[in-house]
Short mmCIF file of N, CA and C in Angstrom, two decimals:
data_model
loop_
_atom_site.label_atom_id
_atom_site.label_comp_id
_atom_site.label_asym_id
_atom_site.label_seq_id
_atom_site.Cartn_x
_atom_site.Cartn_y
_atom_site.Cartn_z
N MET F 107 67.07 7.19 -25.89
CA MET F 107 66.29 6.46 -25.03
C MET F 107 67.19 5.69 -23.89
N LYS F 108 68.23 5.29 -24.41
CA LYS F 108 68.84 4.23 -23.64
C LYS F 108 69.70 5.33 -22.44
N THR F 109 70.01 6.39 -22.84
CA THR F 109 70.39 7.32 -21.83
C THR F 109 69.69 8.00 -20.91
N VAL F 110 68.74 8.34 -21.12
CA VAL F 110 67.31 8.32 -20.23
C VAL F 110 67.03 7.68 -19.03
N TYR F 111 67.00 6.18 -19.70
CA TYR F 111 66.95 5.18 -18.36
C TYR F 111 68.22 5.05 -17.89
N THR F 112 69.62 5.36 -18.43
CA THR F 112 70.60 5.27 -17.62
C THR F 112 70.83 6.46 -16.59
N LEU F 113 70.56 7.49 -17.29
CA LEU F 113 70.26 8.66 -16.33
C LEU F 113 69.43 8.61 -15.29
N LEU F 114 68.19 8.24 -15.33
CA LEU F 114 67.22 8.01 -14.38
C LEU F 114 67.82 6.98 -13.27
N SER F 115 68.26 5.65 -13.74
CA SER F 115 68.95 4.89 -12.85
C SER F 115 69.94 5.56 -11.83
N ALA F 116 70.72 6.19 -12.45
CA ALA F 116 71.87 6.81 -11.57
C ALA F 116 71.39 7.80 -10.63
N LEU F 117 70.48 8.79 -11.30
CA LEU F 117 69.77 9.55 -10.10
C LEU F 117 68.90 8.68 -9.02
N ILE F 118 68.42 7.80 -9.36
CA ILE F 118 67.83 6.93 -8.29
C ILE F 118 68.94 6.13 -7.04
N LEU F 119 69.87 5.93 -8.05
CA LEU F 119 70.76 5.26 -7.39
C LEU F 119 71.58 6.34 -6.19
N VAL F 120 71.64 7.72 -6.64
CA VAL F 120 72.08 8.52 -5.83
C VAL F 120 71.27 8.87 -4.93
N PHE F 121 70.12 9.38 -4.96
CA PHE F 121 68.91 9.47 -4.03
C PHE F 121 69.10 8.46 -2.90
N THR F 122 69.09 6.98 -3.49
CA THR F 122 69.09 5.85 -2.55
C THR F 122 70.28 5.90 -1.55
N VAL F 123 71.30 5.99 -2.11
CA VAL F 123 72.68 6.15 -1.46
C VAL F 123 72.77 7.41 -0.40
N GLN F 124 72.33 8.57 -0.84
CA GLN F 124 71.84 9.66 0.06
C GLN F 124 71.06 9.67 0.99
N THR F 125 69.81 8.97 0.85
CA THR F 125 68.82 8.43 1.96
C THR F 125 69.33 7.57 3.06
N VAL F 126 70.19 6.61 2.76
CA VAL F 126 70.74 5.77 3.37
C VAL F 126 71.84 6.49 4.51
N SER F 127 72.66 7.15 3.78
CA SER F 127 73.73 7.93 4.44
C SER F 127 73.17 8.58 5.33
N PHE F 128 72.42 9.31 5.53
CA PHE F 128 71.31 10.21 6.18
C PHE F 128 70.46 9.59 7.02
N ALA F 129 70.23 8.42 7.06
CA ALA F 129 69.23 7.78 7.99
C ALA F 129 69.91 7.42 9.06
N GLN F 130 68.85 8.15 10.09
CA GLN F 130 69.06 8.13 11.42
C GLN F 130 68.40 7.05 12.40
N SER F 131 68.81 6.22 13.24
CA SER F 131 68.11 5.62 14.23
C SER F 131 66.62 6.39 14.69
N THR F 132 65.75 5.57 14.94
CA THR F 132 64.40 6.36 15.74
C THR F 132 64.17 5.51 16.91
N ASP F 133 63.66 6.40 17.58
CA ASP F 133 63.42 5.93 18.80
C ASP F 133 61.82 5.14 18.87
N LEU F 134 61.62 4.00 19.45
CA LEU F 134 60.68 2.98 19.30
C LEU F 134 59.72 3.80 20.53
N VAL F 135 60.07 4.33 21.61
CA VAL F 135 58.91 4.71 22.42
C VAL F 135 58.45 5.95 21.96
N GLU F 136 59.21 6.78 21.49
CA GLU F 136 58.66 8.21 20.60
C GLU F 136 57.61 7.62 19.82
N THR F 137 57.73 6.65 18.82
CA THR F 137 56.63 6.22 18.00
C THR F 137 55.46 5.96 18.53
N PHE F 138 55.73 5.40 19.69
CA PHE F 138 54.71 4.55 20.73
C PHE F 138 53.94 5.81 21.26
N LYS F 139 54.45 6.77 21.81
CA LYS F 139 54.08 7.99 22.33
C LYS F 139 53.14 8.66 21.11
N LYS F 140 53.59 8.67 20.09
CA LYS F 140 52.74 9.51 19.22
C LYS F 140 51.34 8.83 18.89
N HIS F 141 51.69 7.57 18.61
CA HIS F 141 50.46 6.44 18.56
C HIS F 141 49.18 6.57 19.56
N PHE F 142 49.99 6.39 20.74
CA PHE F 142 49.00 6.74 21.79
C PHE F 142 48.48 8.06 22.00
N ASN F 143 49.12 8.98 21.85
CA ASN F 143 48.65 10.44 22.14
C ASN F 143 47.20 10.55 20.96
N ASN F 144 47.36 9.86 19.78
CA ASN F 144 46.09 9.85 19.11
C ASN F 144 45.20 9.03 19.88
N THR F 145 45.49 8.04 20.14
CA THR F 145 44.51 7.10 20.88
C THR F 145 43.86 7.83 21.99
N VAL F 146 44.62 8.90 23.21
CA VAL F 146 43.99 9.46 23.91
C VAL F 146 42.86 10.32 23.41
N GLU F 147 43.58 11.20 22.12
CA GLU F 147 42.39 12.26 21.59
C GLU F 147 41.01 11.70 21.32
N THR F 148 40.97 10.09 20.54
CA THR F 148 40.14 9.38 20.19
C THR F 148 39.38 9.22 21.30
N VAL F 149 39.70 8.66 22.16
CA VAL F 149 39.36 8.00 23.54
C VAL F 149 38.21 9.46 24.01
N LYS F 150 38.98 10.63 24.11
CA LYS F 150 38.63 11.68 24.87
C LYS F 150 37.19 12.26 23.85
N LYS F 151 37.27 11.93 22.83
CA LYS F 151 36.16 12.72 21.85
C LYS F 151 35.31 11.66 21.38
N THR F 152 35.26 10.62 22.05
CA THR F 152 34.23 9.28 21.65
C THR F 152 33.11 9.55 23.57
N ASP F 153 31.99 9.28 23.02
CA ASP F 153 31.06 9.62 24.20
C ASP F 153 30.99 8.25 24.86
N ASP F 154 30.96 6.99 24.05
CA ASP F 154 30.37 5.85 24.41
C ASP F 154 31.38 5.10 25.42
N PRO F 155 31.35 4.62 26.35
CA PRO F 155 32.42 4.03 27.16
C PRO F 155 32.62 2.60 26.73
N ALA F 156 31.53 2.20 25.97
CA ALA F 156 32.23 1.06 25.36
C ALA F 156 33.32 1.24 24.17
N LYS F 157 32.68 2.00 23.20
CA LYS F 157 33.82 2.29 22.45
C LYS F 157 35.15 2.73 22.80
N LYS F 158 34.95 3.63 24.06
CA LYS F 158 36.46 4.06 24.67
C LYS F 158 37.28 3.00 24.94
N ARG F 159 36.50 1.91 25.44
CA ARG F 159 37.54 0.67 26.12
C ARG F 159 37.79 0.26 24.87
N THR F 160 37.02 -0.40 23.87
CA THR F 160 37.55 -0.78 22.76
C THR F 160 38.89 -0.39 21.99
N ILE F 161 38.66 0.95 21.88
CA ILE F 161 39.64 1.91 21.26
C ILE F 161 41.10 1.68 21.94
N LEU F 162 41.15 2.03 23.36
CA LEU F 162 42.08 1.67 24.22
C LEU F 162 42.61 0.21 24.23
N ASN F 163 41.86 -0.66 24.35
CA ASN F 163 42.25 -2.32 24.20
C ASN F 163 42.78 -2.26 22.75
N ASN F 164 42.32 -1.86 21.60
CA ASN F 164 42.91 -2.03 20.41
C ASN F 164 44.56 -1.42 20.28
N SER F 165 44.34 -0.03 20.79
CA SER F 165 45.95 0.30 20.97
C SER F 165 46.81 -0.48 21.43
N PHE F 166 46.66 -1.14 22.62
CA PHE F 166 47.21 -1.77 23.52
C PHE F 166 47.73 -2.92 22.94
N ASP F 167 46.80 -3.78 22.07
CA ASP F 167 47.06 -4.90 21.26
C ASP F 167 47.81 -4.92 20.25
N LYS F 168 47.73 -3.47 19.35
CA LYS F 168 48.60 -3.04 18.30
C LYS F 168 50.18 -2.75 18.77
N MET F 169 50.08 -2.04 20.03
CA MET F 169 51.46 -1.88 20.65
C MET F 169 52.19 -3.03 21.03
N ILE F 170 51.61 -4.10 21.51
CA ILE F 170 52.07 -5.09 21.99
C ILE F 170 52.30 -6.20 20.72
N SER F 171 51.69 -6.37 19.74
CA SER F 171 51.88 -6.87 18.69
C SER F 171 52.72 -6.44 18.15
N THR F 172 53.02 -5.29 17.97
CA THR F 172 54.21 -4.38 17.27
C THR F 172 55.67 -4.97 17.90
N ILE F 173 55.54 -4.93 19.06
CA ILE F 173 56.74 -5.29 19.96
C ILE F 173 57.15 -6.76 19.58
N ASP F 174 56.03 -7.51 19.56
CA ASP F 174 56.40 -8.95 19.23
C ASP F 174 56.96 -9.36 17.64
N GLN F 175 56.47 -8.23 16.99
CA GLN F 175 57.11 -8.30 15.63
C GLN F 175 58.72 -7.92 15.63
N ILE F 176 58.83 -7.04 16.14
CA ILE F 176 60.29 -6.44 16.20
C ILE F 176 61.10 -7.28 16.99
N GLU F 177 60.50 -7.93 17.99
CA GLU F 177 61.26 -8.88 18.52
C GLU F 177 61.50 -10.19 17.78
N SER F 178 60.91 -10.66 16.93
CA SER F 178 61.07 -11.85 16.05
C SER F 178 62.25 -11.02 14.97
N LEU F 179 62.28 -10.11 14.82
CA LEU F 179 63.46 -9.61 13.73
C LEU F 179 64.66 -9.89 14.24
N GLY F 180 64.92 -9.81 15.37
CA GLY F 180 66.26 -10.50 15.83
C GLY F 180 67.37 -9.39 15.80
N THR F 181 67.25 -8.22 15.33
CA THR F 181 68.16 -7.01 15.19
C THR F 181 68.51 -6.18 16.32
N LEU F 182 67.96 -6.52 17.47
CA LEU F 182 68.00 -5.68 18.56
C LEU F 182 69.21 -6.39 19.59
N THR F 183 70.06 -5.44 19.88
CA THR F 183 70.70 -5.70 20.97
C THR F 183 70.16 -6.29 22.22
N GLU F 184 71.07 -7.09 23.14
CA GLU F 184 70.61 -7.34 24.41
C GLU F 184 70.11 -6.46 25.04
N ASP F 185 70.59 -5.45 25.35
CA ASP F 185 70.02 -4.30 26.34
C ASP F 185 68.93 -3.72 25.63
N ASP F 186 68.72 -3.44 24.34
CA ASP F 186 67.40 -2.97 23.82
C ASP F 186 66.01 -4.11 24.01
N HIS F 187 66.48 -5.30 23.77
CA HIS F 187 65.78 -6.62 23.92
C HIS F 187 65.22 -6.37 25.51
N GLY F 188 65.97 -5.96 26.17
CA GLY F 188 65.48 -6.19 28.01
C GLY F 188 64.67 -5.01 27.98
N ARG F 189 64.98 -3.90 27.20
CA ARG F 189 64.51 -2.55 27.48
C ARG F 189 62.83 -2.70 27.05
N LEU F 190 62.98 -3.41 25.77
CA LEU F 190 61.72 -3.59 24.79
C LEU F 190 60.55 -4.59 25.93
N ASN F 191 61.39 -5.68 26.39
CA ASN F 191 60.69 -6.62 27.05
C ASN F 191 59.60 -5.60 28.29
N VAL F 192 60.64 -4.91 28.89
CA VAL F 192 60.07 -4.00 30.14
C VAL F 192 58.76 -3.18 29.60
N LEU F 193 58.89 -2.77 28.44
CA LEU F 193 57.80 -1.77 27.98
C LEU F 193 56.65 -2.79 27.43
N LYS F 194 56.96 -3.77 26.98
CA LYS F 194 55.75 -4.89 26.62
C LYS F 194 55.13 -5.17 27.96
N LEU F 195 55.82 -5.50 28.98
CA LEU F 195 55.12 -5.87 30.24
C LEU F 195 54.51 -4.77 30.97
N GLY F 196 54.77 -3.35 30.81
CA GLY F 196 54.24 -2.50 31.19
C GLY F 196 52.83 -2.31 30.42
N LEU F 197 53.12 -2.61 29.08
CA LEU F 197 51.80 -2.18 28.47
C LEU F 197 50.68 -3.04 28.54
N ILE F 198 51.14 -4.68 28.94
CA ILE F 198 50.16 -5.81 29.36
C ILE F 198 49.42 -5.17 30.77
N GLU F 199 50.42 -4.77 31.56
CA GLU F 199 50.17 -4.35 32.81
C GLU F 199 49.03 -3.38 32.70
N LYS F 200 48.78 -2.10 31.84
CA LYS F 200 48.08 -1.22 31.33
C LYS F 200 46.82 -2.00 30.91
N GLN F 201 46.93 -2.93 30.24
CA GLN F 201 45.81 -3.34 29.27
C GLN F 201 44.80 -4.43 30.59
N ASN F 202 45.85 -4.72 31.42
CA ASN F 202 45.33 -5.86 32.41
C ASN F 202 44.27 -5.02 33.32
N GLU F 203 44.86 -3.86 33.59
CA GLU F 203 44.39 -3.15 34.80
C GLU F 203 42.97 -2.31 34.11
N LEU F 204 42.96 -1.89 32.78
CA LEU F 204 41.93 -1.35 32.08
C LEU F 204 40.63 -2.52 31.88
N ASN F 205 40.90 -3.70 31.97
CA ASN F 205 40.10 -4.87 31.83
C ASN F 205 39.60 -5.45 33.18
N GLY F 206 40.32 -5.27 34.07
CA GLY F 206 40.05 -5.75 35.34
C GLY F 206 40.68 -7.31 35.57
N VAL F 207 41.74 -7.67 34.99
CA VAL F 207 42.13 -8.92 35.21
C VAL F 207 43.83 -9.10 36.00
N GLU F 208 44.27 -10.19 36.22
CA GLU F 208 45.43 -10.20 36.75
C GLU F 208 45.28 -10.08 38.10
N GLY F 209 44.26 -9.52 38.90
CA GLY F 209 44.25 -8.93 40.25
C GLY F 209 43.89 -7.66 40.29
N PHE F 210 43.68 -6.69 39.28
CA PHE F 210 43.13 -5.66 39.09
C PHE F 210 41.89 -5.35 39.15
N ASN F 211 41.44 -4.08 39.56
CA ASN F 211 40.10 -3.97 39.51
C ASN F 211 39.66 -3.25 38.32
N GLU F 212 38.83 -3.96 37.56
CA GLU F 212 38.16 -3.24 36.17
C GLU F 212 38.27 -1.31 36.32
N ILE F 213 38.68 -0.72 35.65
CA ILE F 213 38.59 0.44 35.31
C ILE F 213 37.01 1.12 35.16
N THR F 214 36.47 1.68 35.72
CA THR F 214 34.80 1.94 35.51
C THR F 214 35.05 2.95 34.24
N ASP F 215 33.55 2.93 33.80
CA ASP F 215 33.46 3.90 32.21
C ASP F 215 33.79 5.17 32.85
N GLU F 216 33.22 5.73 33.85
CA GLU F 216 33.85 7.38 34.22
C GLU F 216 35.15 7.44 34.30
N ASN F 217 35.80 6.54 34.50
CA ASN F 217 37.39 6.91 34.70
C ASN F 217 38.30 6.56 33.50
N LEU F 218 37.65 6.03 32.34
CA LEU F 218 38.16 5.82 31.25
C LEU F 218 39.40 7.06 30.47
N ASP F 219 38.50 8.41 30.62
CA ASP F 219 39.57 9.48 30.06
C ASP F 219 40.68 9.62 30.94
N GLU F 220 40.47 9.61 32.09
CA GLU F 220 41.48 9.84 33.24
C GLU F 220 42.67 8.49 33.19
N PHE F 221 41.84 7.13 32.97
CA PHE F 221 42.90 6.13 32.69
C PHE F 221 43.98 6.25 31.40
N SER F 222 43.08 7.02 30.31
CA SER F 222 44.01 6.82 29.22
C SER F 222 45.13 7.99 29.58
N ASP F 223 44.96 9.14 30.05
CA ASP F 223 45.89 9.82 30.57
C ASP F 223 47.00 9.26 31.37
N TYR F 224 46.40 8.44 32.06
CA TYR F 224 47.41 7.65 33.25
C TYR F 224 48.52 6.92 32.29
N ALA F 225 47.91 6.02 31.46
CA ALA F 225 48.47 5.19 30.33
C ALA F 225 49.42 6.07 29.66
N GLN F 226 49.01 7.39 29.26
CA GLN F 226 49.85 8.04 28.40
C GLN F 226 50.80 8.52 29.13
N ASP F 227 50.81 8.97 30.32
CA ASP F 227 51.92 9.45 31.38
C ASP F 227 53.09 8.19 31.36
N TYR F 228 52.33 7.13 31.70
CA TYR F 228 53.29 5.76 31.57
C TYR F 228 54.48 5.73 30.51
N LEU F 229 53.83 5.93 29.13
CA LEU F 229 54.82 5.97 27.97
C LEU F 229 55.75 7.04 27.84
N GLU F 230 54.99 8.45 28.74
CA GLU F 230 55.92 9.60 28.40
C GLU F 230 56.84 9.51 29.51
N GLN F 231 56.91 8.63 30.47
CA GLN F 231 57.89 8.51 31.39
C GLN F 231 58.94 7.37 31.01
N ALA F 232 58.81 6.81 30.08
CA ALA F 232 59.60 5.78 29.49
C ALA F 232 60.99 6.19 28.90
N ASN F 233 60.97 7.74 28.82
CA ASN F 233 62.06 8.07 28.49
C ASN F 233 63.70 7.35 28.85
N ASN F 234 63.61 6.96 29.95
CA ASN F 234 64.82 6.35 30.58
C ASN F 234 64.95 5.04 29.87
N ARG F 235 63.90 4.72 29.14
CA ARG F 235 63.83 3.04 28.73
C ARG F 235 64.04 3.32 27.02
N THR F 236 64.55 4.24 26.78
CA THR F 236 64.70 4.63 25.22
C THR F 236 65.21 3.38 24.49
N ILE F 237 64.69 2.86 23.09
CA ILE F 237 64.97 1.93 22.30
C ILE F 237 65.23 2.24 20.96
N THR F 238 66.23 2.34 20.53
CA THR F 238 66.95 2.70 19.32
C THR F 238 66.81 1.67 18.28
N ILE F 239 65.90 1.83 16.89
CA ILE F 239 65.90 1.12 16.00
C ILE F 239 66.37 1.67 14.81
N GLY F 240 66.43 1.06 13.97
CA GLY F 240 66.67 1.45 12.58
C GLY F 240 65.54 2.15 11.81
N VAL F 241 65.89 2.86 10.56
CA VAL F 241 64.60 3.72 10.10
C VAL F 241 63.94 2.72 9.39
N THR F 242 64.39 1.52 8.98
CA THR F 242 63.27 0.73 7.80
C THR F 242 62.54 -0.29 9.04
N THR F 243 63.08 -0.37 10.12
CA THR F 243 62.25 -1.12 11.23
C THR F 243 61.00 0.13 11.76
N ALA F 244 61.67 1.21 11.82
CA ALA F 244 60.38 2.46 12.25
C ALA F 244 59.36 2.34 11.56
N ILE F 245 59.84 2.30 9.82
CA ILE F 245 58.77 2.40 8.96
C ILE F 245 57.66 1.11 9.14
N LEU F 246 58.59 0.01 9.20
CA LEU F 246 57.65 -1.22 9.47
C LEU F 246 56.84 -1.22 10.69
N ILE F 247 57.12 -0.28 11.76
CA ILE F 247 56.34 -0.49 13.06
C ILE F 247 55.25 0.92 12.38
N LEU F 248 55.55 1.60 11.79
CA LEU F 248 54.44 2.81 11.53
C LEU F 248 53.30 1.93 10.88
N LEU F 249 53.70 1.40 9.91
CA LEU F 249 52.86 0.35 8.71
C LEU F 249 51.79 -0.66 9.67
N VAL F 250 52.58 -1.59 10.57
CA VAL F 250 52.04 -2.48 11.45
C VAL F 250 50.86 -1.59 12.47
N LEU F 251 51.15 -0.36 13.17
CA LEU F 251 50.31 -0.07 13.98
C LEU F 251 49.29 0.65 13.15
N LEU F 252 49.50 1.15 11.87
CA LEU F 252 48.22 1.72 10.95
C LEU F 252 47.29 0.58 10.45
N LEU F 253 47.97 -0.61 10.12
CA LEU F 253 47.33 -1.45 9.39
C LEU F 253 46.51 -2.89 10.42
N ILE F 254 46.87 -2.77 11.58
CA ILE F 254 46.46 -3.69 12.50
C ILE F 254 45.15 -3.30 13.11
#
């Protein structure tokens, strides 16, 4: 019985080391793009404009909250921190535009589908602002996006 536990422990250790050695960094912007793609699909499937607006607001809130949590980890380089801040400010700007605050006109109910495409395009164009993060942080981000 003792050899079974020893063998099992050794296998777990080998797989853990292998996983860590092959772990690659993940691009945060790509994670947000996937999340927002799902948001856009949901918005387009929804008929009620109030629900569309709520879905978009919730998605922006999740992404902004996730960025805040990543910033609190303190594991980013100064350059990545700057890029993350630019991304966060862009998301806040899109949310302000959606809700008609901070000098923006509110997006009309008829234009919510187009606005979701517009916001998605913003994230798609964020390629030059890539932010690489560790796999552990990427898993944390996915969990935060799913749970919030």
